[in-house]
Amino acid sequence: MKKTQLFALLLLVPLGVFSQEFIQGKLLDAVTKSPVFFAGIVLKGSSKGVISNEDGSFRIPLEFKNQYEELIISSIGYESLTVPTEDLLQDTVNTVYLMPKTIELQEATLIGYKDKLSAKQIVRKAIKAIPDNFSTNPFSLVGYYRDYQLDNSKYVNLNEAIVEIQDKGFGTRDLKTTDFSIYRLVKNQDFPRDSISSSPYDYEESNKVLEKGILPAYNGNELVILRVHDAVRNYDYGSYSFIYKMKNAFIPNHDFTLGNDVYLDGEWLYAINFRTKMNGVFAKGEIMVSKKDFAIYGLHYEAYELDQSKLIFEIHSEYRPFEGKMYLSYLSFSNTFKVKRPPAFVINNTYMDMENQSIVINFNNVLDLDSASDPVHYKLHFRNRNIPLQVLKVYQASKKVVLKPQFESERIEKLYRDAVEKDGQEKGLDAIVCKVEGVKDIQGNVLWSSESKSYLQFREFFTQKTISGENGDEVGIKMDKNKPLFENEIPNESLDSMERYWMNTPLKQTQTLD
């Protein structure tokens, strides 16, 4: 029999709400004033809710202000908070502060660690208990997926989807056996698009690479990349550095220490801190484990360059119980990468002026006169000889340089003219090669110089509904895992299934109300 659970994460409303106005909010830690992300915000008396974004922001349709009296806000490590909806204002960002709820380690030792287990023993028990605590039978997760990049803290290439992940169970290899159905796709045009930074990873030409390490392209499908980085789901098959296969590599590769217990919905969890240094990388994180059955509730992993000055990647995952088993609540994977930007200053074309026995080079930008006039930047190679070039004229505004070869003998000049008449396309000795290096335009760009630019890439999935059994919701279009998610085509009739699901599009910068 099919059983379902609605997680209080995202608003479950009709598509028509997309055109409505919203109440906007932002969650902050009451002590540090830092954003509280991935917190659940539920409309009291319903299953509707949102989840806060990386910057702590969230939004709900304005119409719910009159339908529901209160919001209930909860997050791991914080006191749950009830907020009257009448206190939330329109046309501003309503700041809500959450109070951390912690207990001192000394107290935790008395009430939480009576069994005297070490941090490593707790983690070992948690990993060993994964087959018991997580479903080995087929199930589906329906939820909100998005991927985007941050360019100097600004959203770029924001893509959103409602997808169903059809998992065959923890006894199978996720990458090979899991299927996906797509309910809705949105390439959000309200945020800038950048075709270069959104291209697949390319290590052969180094056009798009991780700044440290290698991330396989997986055919450009960011959702598949995200799933690979669920270390708990892939505990027996391999995931990311330095967890690798969690079953037998996580514990040997890390040092573990007991932290303060963490609070979630009236329950205290073990919090185990870990760290490691390997292959020039420093990594640290936290794993949260149930005191009752050693179920894993959360895993947070960060990897930095060895001096900890620059983040390489970061992963957040949380899991929640449903009918005796744990299921993914949300998964977020971000990493830094850099792309090679096209050169700003290039040569448009080069041709031989037969009448004047000269070489004409056309550039795309206005030339720096001093740089373009220096013959050291031009070389002509013909018949194993470097033939000097005289700069006859620099046409600065028209972006053109005229050069004249200086031959050492009439014989070489004749051979050169014969090769020109053959369009200089002959191979070997008759090939004519004109090289231009180091010329600058008036903006200071060096010819053919290609700069690299760094971005942060995010992929996130938030579960709205868990379905036990093999059939799932049986709606949507099957995703082709061999191409990028947003190259799939979804017919309009698939929108009929959207009344139960909600896209929590990130907010743009708005005035904040303290």
XYZ file of C-alpha atoms in Angstrom:
514
model
C 0.000 0.000 0.000
C 1.296 3.428 -0.945
C 1.943 5.739 2.013
C 2.771 9.420 1.839
C 4.220 12.084 4.057
C 4.179 15.837 3.457
C 7.277 17.550 4.847
C 6.633 21.052 6.155
C 9.176 22.603 3.829
C 7.697 24.387 0.841
C 4.343 25.962 0.091
C 1.943 23.530 -1.548
C -0.218 25.858 -3.629
C -1.629 26.140 -7.158
C 0.478 27.525 -9.978
C -1.751 30.582 -10.081
C -0.104 31.878 -6.926
C 3.010 32.683 -8.975
C 1.288 35.889 -10.084
C 0.317 36.937 -6.546
C 2.052 39.162 -4.065
C 4.227 37.807 -1.281
C 5.195 38.361 2.321
C 8.970 38.315 2.521
C 11.051 37.297 5.511
C 14.567 36.588 6.646
C 15.733 34.374 9.508
C 18.749 35.407 11.577
C 20.554 33.877 14.529
C 19.637 36.036 17.543
C 23.204 35.891 18.873
C 25.488 36.005 15.823
C 23.037 37.773 13.460
C 24.068 35.293 10.746
C 21.439 33.804 8.377
C 19.598 30.651 9.443
C 19.242 28.562 6.299
C 17.129 25.489 5.516
C 14.787 26.225 8.424
C 11.185 25.064 8.199
C 8.493 27.789 8.279
C 5.025 26.256 8.625
C 1.602 27.887 8.505
C 0.054 26.677 11.750
C -2.920 24.400 11.227
C -1.825 23.279 7.746
C 0.847 21.286 5.933
C 1.891 24.348 3.952
C 5.232 25.970 4.547
C 8.466 27.310 3.142
C 12.133 26.672 3.785
C 14.662 29.448 4.205
C 17.308 30.013 1.543
C 21.094 30.285 1.923
C 20.731 33.909 3.021
C 17.936 33.033 5.470
C 15.248 34.518 3.216
C 11.805 33.049 2.524
C 8.484 34.120 1.049
C 4.847 33.085 1.353
C 1.821 34.287 -0.652
C 0.170 37.341 0.869
C -3.239 35.670 0.770
C -2.205 33.260 3.544
C -1.824 36.150 5.964
C -5.601 36.292 6.277
C -6.100 32.513 6.239
C -3.611 31.526 8.935
C -2.906 33.244 12.217
C 0.603 32.030 12.962
C 3.862 30.749 11.504
C 5.811 28.026 13.316
C 9.551 28.189 12.638
C 11.989 25.395 13.537
C 15.583 24.513 12.747
C 18.212 22.166 14.163
C 19.893 23.837 17.119
C 17.241 26.529 17.707
C 14.224 27.071 19.896
C 11.026 26.698 17.878
C 9.305 30.060 17.387
C 5.694 31.070 16.759
C 5.146 34.316 14.799
C 1.687 35.939 14.381
C 1.056 36.544 10.672
C -0.567 39.886 11.475
C 2.876 41.112 12.586
C 4.357 40.505 9.132
C 4.427 43.544 6.862
C 4.131 43.725 3.088
C 6.693 45.431 0.768
C 9.628 44.828 3.105
C 11.727 41.962 4.430
C 10.510 40.959 7.892
C 13.518 39.953 9.995
C 12.870 37.078 12.425
C 15.436 36.107 15.051
C 15.839 32.495 16.234
C 17.389 31.764 19.621
C 20.040 28.997 19.655
C 19.214 26.107 21.987
C 22.288 24.304 23.252
C 23.398 22.504 26.363
C 26.869 22.520 27.824
C 29.018 19.475 27.132
C 29.374 18.882 30.861
C 25.612 18.601 31.237
C 25.391 16.501 28.103
C 27.844 14.072 29.633
C 25.408 13.467 32.484
C 22.191 13.167 30.502
C 23.300 12.182 27.045
C 26.427 10.100 27.212
C 25.632 7.728 30.057
C 26.743 4.870 27.865
C 30.237 6.426 27.731
C 30.485 5.953 23.993
C 33.265 7.834 22.235
C 32.606 10.026 19.216
C 34.099 7.418 16.898
C 31.984 4.653 18.438
C 28.805 6.677 17.902
C 29.671 7.287 14.239
C 30.536 3.614 13.752
C 27.165 2.570 15.219
C 25.366 5.139 13.025
C 26.960 3.829 9.835
C 26.352 0.224 10.790
C 22.679 1.055 11.462
C 22.049 2.680 8.046
C 20.456 -0.457 6.507
C 18.068 -0.631 9.471
C 17.287 3.091 9.737
C 16.961 3.909 6.018
C 14.680 2.225 3.521
C 16.102 -0.665 1.532
C 12.776 -0.892 -0.308
C 11.778 1.348 -3.253
C 10.485 4.834 -2.462
C 10.084 8.211 -4.133
C 10.851 11.767 -3.060
C 8.936 14.609 -4.690
C 10.289 18.073 -4.139
C 11.670 21.398 -5.260
C 15.024 21.404 -7.041
C 17.106 24.385 -8.069
C 20.605 25.072 -9.288
C 22.298 28.417 -9.703
C 25.616 30.211 -9.492
C 26.759 33.115 -7.367
C 28.777 35.819 -9.081
C 29.953 38.239 -6.392
C 26.902 37.292 -4.256
C 24.467 37.767 -7.178
C 22.321 34.936 -8.517
C 23.216 33.803 -12.064
C 21.602 31.049 -14.161
C 18.820 30.237 -11.709
C 17.007 27.058 -12.789
C 14.038 25.611 -10.879
C 12.109 22.376 -11.090
C 9.651 20.108 -9.357
C 11.005 16.576 -9.686
C 10.323 13.083 -8.397
C 13.327 10.969 -7.410
C 12.437 7.306 -7.836
C 14.868 5.467 -5.571
C 15.078 1.663 -5.667
C 16.235 1.600 -2.044
C 19.501 1.774 -0.098
C 20.459 -1.734 -1.185
C 20.978 -0.540 -4.777
C 23.503 1.723 -6.460
C 21.902 5.141 -6.681
C 23.744 6.413 -9.764
C 22.766 3.420 -11.891
C 19.292 2.518 -10.636
C 17.563 5.770 -9.598
C 15.163 7.358 -12.104
C 13.707 10.846 -12.174
C 10.389 12.315 -13.305
C 10.022 15.999 -14.050
C 6.805 17.823 -13.178
C 7.861 21.349 -14.057
C 10.955 23.215 -15.326
C 11.657 26.941 -15.135
C 14.711 28.742 -16.467
C 14.199 31.852 -14.390
C 14.586 34.921 -16.598
C 14.313 37.364 -13.687
C 17.972 36.676 -12.914
C 20.954 37.100 -15.302
C 21.893 34.244 -17.636
C 25.508 33.370 -18.474
C 25.991 30.642 -21.087
C 29.726 30.289 -20.397
C 29.487 29.638 -16.651
C 26.549 27.256 -17.150
C 28.449 24.996 -19.557
C 29.499 21.463 -18.453
C 32.850 20.928 -16.734
C 35.663 20.719 -19.276
C 39.042 19.497 -18.029
C 40.493 18.709 -21.448
C 40.509 22.343 -22.603
C 40.317 23.796 -19.056
C 37.361 25.949 -20.061
C 35.459 25.132 -16.856
C 37.186 23.397 -13.970
C 37.188 23.084 -10.226
C 39.928 25.233 -8.768
C 41.159 22.188 -6.846
C 40.179 18.645 -7.687
C 37.959 17.144 -10.368
C 34.170 16.953 -10.551
C 32.902 14.685 -13.345
C 30.499 16.418 -15.725
C 27.786 13.687 -15.603
C 26.618 14.965 -18.999
C 25.982 18.412 -17.536
C 23.113 17.176 -15.338
C 23.443 19.076 -12.056
C 20.664 17.056 -10.381
C 22.615 13.835 -10.931
C 25.742 15.566 -9.583
C 23.770 16.547 -6.487
C 22.575 12.992 -5.862
C 26.107 11.614 -6.076
C 26.977 13.871 -3.147
C 24.490 12.330 -0.729
C 27.075 10.392 1.271
C 24.513 8.617 3.469
C 22.520 7.364 0.484
C 25.748 6.209 -1.166
C 27.319 4.864 2.024
C 28.085 1.484 0.438
C 28.995 2.629 -3.085
C 31.165 5.754 -2.867
C 30.567 9.486 -2.771
C 32.887 12.489 -2.423
C 36.346 13.179 -0.949
C 37.212 12.291 1.751
C 34.185 10.299 2.792
C 34.396 8.146 -0.328
C 32.579 4.914 0.559
C 31.162 5.949 3.922
C 30.869 2.358 5.124
C 34.605 1.781 5.346
C 36.450 5.052 4.556
C 34.759 7.820 6.587
C 36.057 6.741 10.012
C 39.669 5.947 8.997
C 39.957 9.228 7.085
C 38.799 11.572 9.876
C 39.365 12.449 13.511
C 36.194 12.687 15.650
C 35.304 14.619 18.811
C 32.122 14.951 20.851
C 30.319 18.250 20.483
C 27.339 19.733 22.290
C 24.074 17.918 21.731
C 21.738 19.598 19.218
C 18.015 20.154 19.553
C 15.322 19.289 17.001
C 11.566 19.200 17.580
C 11.846 18.256 21.248
C 14.612 15.690 20.748
C 18.311 15.936 21.574
C 20.795 14.472 19.092
C 24.462 13.580 19.362
C 26.605 16.123 17.518
C 29.949 14.697 16.407
C 32.599 17.033 14.998
C 35.211 15.698 12.590
C 38.193 16.969 10.621
C 41.021 15.790 8.399
C 43.971 16.945 6.300
C 44.628 15.027 3.104
C 46.190 15.723 -0.285
C 46.690 19.410 0.429
C 43.065 19.874 1.565
C 41.619 20.593 5.002
C 38.111 19.250 5.659
C 35.793 19.500 8.624
C 32.159 18.946 9.453
C 29.487 17.642 11.761
C 27.286 14.561 11.823
C 24.109 14.473 13.946
C 22.943 11.121 15.276
C 19.859 9.981 17.188
C 20.426 8.971 20.803
C 17.637 6.392 20.457
C 18.568 4.286 17.430
C 21.711 5.967 15.994
C 19.825 7.207 12.932
C 21.686 9.931 11.046
C 19.718 13.192 11.071
C 22.279 15.440 9.452
C 25.688 15.576 7.801
C 27.557 18.808 7.103
C 30.877 18.697 5.244
C 33.270 21.505 4.255
C 36.553 21.249 2.342
C 39.082 24.072 2.135
C 42.493 24.747 0.735
C 45.047 23.656 3.306
C 45.493 27.129 4.835
C 41.671 27.336 5.137
C 41.653 30.599 3.193
C 39.355 29.394 0.415
C 36.346 27.079 0.376
C 36.482 24.263 -2.204
C 33.087 22.651 -1.614
C 30.358 22.448 1.016
C 27.573 19.905 1.525
C 24.522 20.057 3.790
C 22.117 17.160 4.172
C 19.339 16.433 6.644
C 17.081 13.421 7.071
C 13.768 13.017 8.893
C 11.853 9.971 10.181
C 8.702 8.666 8.519
C 7.011 5.477 9.724
C 10.144 4.072 11.291
C 12.581 4.916 8.477
C 14.732 7.946 7.659
C 14.304 9.851 4.393
C 16.102 12.790 2.833
C 14.693 16.149 3.917
C 17.073 18.348 1.956
C 20.427 18.150 0.213
C 22.639 21.047 -0.828
C 25.986 20.861 -2.622
C 28.062 23.911 -3.546
C 31.547 24.220 -4.978
C 33.841 26.864 -6.364
C 34.817 26.679 -10.019
C 36.437 28.902 -12.582
C 35.730 29.424 -16.251
C 37.971 30.705 -18.964
C 36.354 33.833 -20.361
C 36.720 34.519 -24.134
C 39.535 36.969 -24.879
C 38.360 40.574 -25.200
C 40.952 41.468 -27.839
C 41.333 39.278 -30.940
C 42.243 39.357 -34.636
C 39.233 39.415 -36.943
C 41.151 38.488 -40.106
C 44.509 38.670 -41.884
C 45.081 38.980 -45.642
C 47.859 39.614 -48.176
C 47.653 42.846 -50.187
C 49.190 41.618 -53.456
C 49.228 45.056 -55.089
C 51.256 46.637 -52.295
C 53.072 43.433 -51.290
C 51.940 43.896 -47.680
C 50.155 42.037 -44.912
C 47.001 43.597 -43.448
C 45.751 42.588 -39.990
C 42.291 43.636 -38.786
C 41.601 43.641 -35.033
C 38.303 43.825 -33.152
C 39.227 46.713 -30.828
C 40.801 50.137 -31.159
C 44.566 49.726 -30.993
C 47.054 51.114 -28.517
C 49.287 53.116 -30.879
C 52.634 52.496 -29.163
C 52.017 48.773 -28.777
C 50.716 48.227 -32.310
C 53.637 50.205 -33.813
C 56.337 48.029 -32.235
C 57.616 45.456 -34.799
C 58.701 43.126 -31.989
C 55.084 41.946 -31.734
C 54.963 40.592 -35.313
C 56.723 37.557 -36.790
C 56.566 36.061 -40.275
C 57.695 32.451 -40.650
C 58.422 31.093 -44.133
C 60.778 28.346 -45.378
C 62.354 27.814 -41.959
C 63.161 31.499 -41.784
C 61.892 34.274 -39.529
C 61.407 37.154 -41.920
C 61.511 40.645 -40.363
C 58.372 42.767 -40.678
C 58.225 46.525 -41.014
C 55.182 48.303 -39.547
C 54.124 50.545 -42.421
C 51.012 52.015 -40.838
C 48.799 51.680 -37.805
C 45.210 52.743 -38.423
C 44.220 53.143 -34.796
C 40.544 54.020 -35.150
C 39.871 51.526 -37.932
C 41.675 48.822 -35.909
C 44.108 47.883 -38.681
C 47.871 47.349 -39.025
C 49.780 47.157 -42.333
C 53.070 45.221 -42.367
C 55.718 44.752 -45.074
C 58.098 41.762 -45.159
C 61.824 42.513 -45.377
C 63.376 39.760 -47.516
C 67.073 38.919 -47.395
C 67.197 37.971 -51.070
C 65.194 38.214 -54.286
C 64.972 34.404 -54.414
C 63.182 34.184 -51.038
C 60.930 37.065 -52.072
C 59.971 35.249 -55.305
C 59.286 32.014 -53.435
C 57.150 33.983 -50.990
C 55.107 35.597 -53.793
C 54.575 32.214 -55.420
C 53.299 30.857 -52.083
C 50.998 33.867 -51.669
C 49.490 33.202 -55.082
C 48.688 29.730 -53.774
C 46.942 31.457 -50.816
C 49.762 30.438 -48.510
C 47.944 27.191 -47.798
C 50.701 24.827 -48.841
C 52.128 22.682 -46.081
C 55.776 22.293 -45.206
C 58.259 24.814 -46.579
C 55.652 26.765 -48.550
C 53.430 27.441 -45.526
C 53.203 31.123 -44.532
C 52.660 31.778 -40.824
C 52.215 35.280 -39.437
C 52.286 35.432 -35.642
C 51.116 38.397 -33.593
C 51.804 38.470 -29.857
C 51.693 41.087 -27.110
C 49.756 43.807 -28.940
C 47.376 45.779 -26.699
C 44.166 47.689 -27.292
C 43.412 51.079 -25.732
C 41.746 49.377 -22.737
C 45.001 47.554 -21.988
C 43.743 44.118 -23.096
C 46.543 41.915 -24.434
C 45.826 40.113 -27.705
C 44.349 36.629 -27.184
C 44.688 36.973 -23.415
C 41.968 34.943 -21.701
C 41.127 35.653 -18.082
C 39.556 33.197 -15.650
C 36.635 34.074 -13.415
C 35.538 32.268 -10.257
C 31.952 31.362 -9.348
C 30.113 29.414 -6.667
C 27.836 26.666 -8.002
C 24.823 25.538 -5.946
C 22.506 22.563 -6.374
C 19.683 22.043 -3.874
C 16.775 19.658 -3.390
C 14.020 20.037 -0.756
C 11.637 17.150 -0.170
C 7.940 17.989 -0.087
C 6.543 14.482 -0.159
C 7.785 10.945 0.540
C 6.097 7.998 -1.170
C 6.761 4.396 -0.209
C 6.510 1.757 -2.909
C 7.597 1.490 -6.530
C 4.933 3.502 -8.361
C 5.542 7.014 -7.043
C 3.054 9.673 -8.085
C 3.025 8.370 -11.680
C 2.973 11.886 -13.124
C 5.539 13.984 -14.919
C 7.972 13.190 -17.717
C 10.913 10.820 -17.336
C 14.205 12.696 -17.177
C 17.019 11.779 -19.543
C 20.043 11.395 -17.227
C 22.390 11.653 -20.215
C 21.783 15.344 -20.805
C 21.320 18.473 -18.666
C 18.086 18.539 -16.685
C 16.869 21.761 -18.281
C 17.312 20.458 -21.814
C 14.375 18.121 -21.182
C 11.059 19.230 -22.664
C 7.914 19.223 -20.523
C 4.493 19.454 -22.238
C 1.950 21.918 -20.867
C -0.395 19.186 -19.685
C 2.148 18.206 -17.015
C 1.226 21.410 -15.204
C -1.989 19.741 -14.040
C 0.014 17.908 -11.368
C 1.418 21.105 -9.879
C -1.382 22.046 -7.518
C 0.332 20.171 -4.661
C 3.824 21.656 -5.086
C 5.555 24.979 -4.763
C 8.718 26.673 -6.028
C 10.416 28.825 -3.406
C 12.245 31.178 -5.772
C 15.054 33.095 -4.006
C 14.376 36.716 -3.196
C 16.088 39.676 -4.780
C 17.570 42.331 -2.538
C 14.858 44.204 -0.668
C 14.743 46.611 2.250
C 15.053 44.759 5.543
C 12.835 45.485 8.543
C 14.631 44.900 11.868
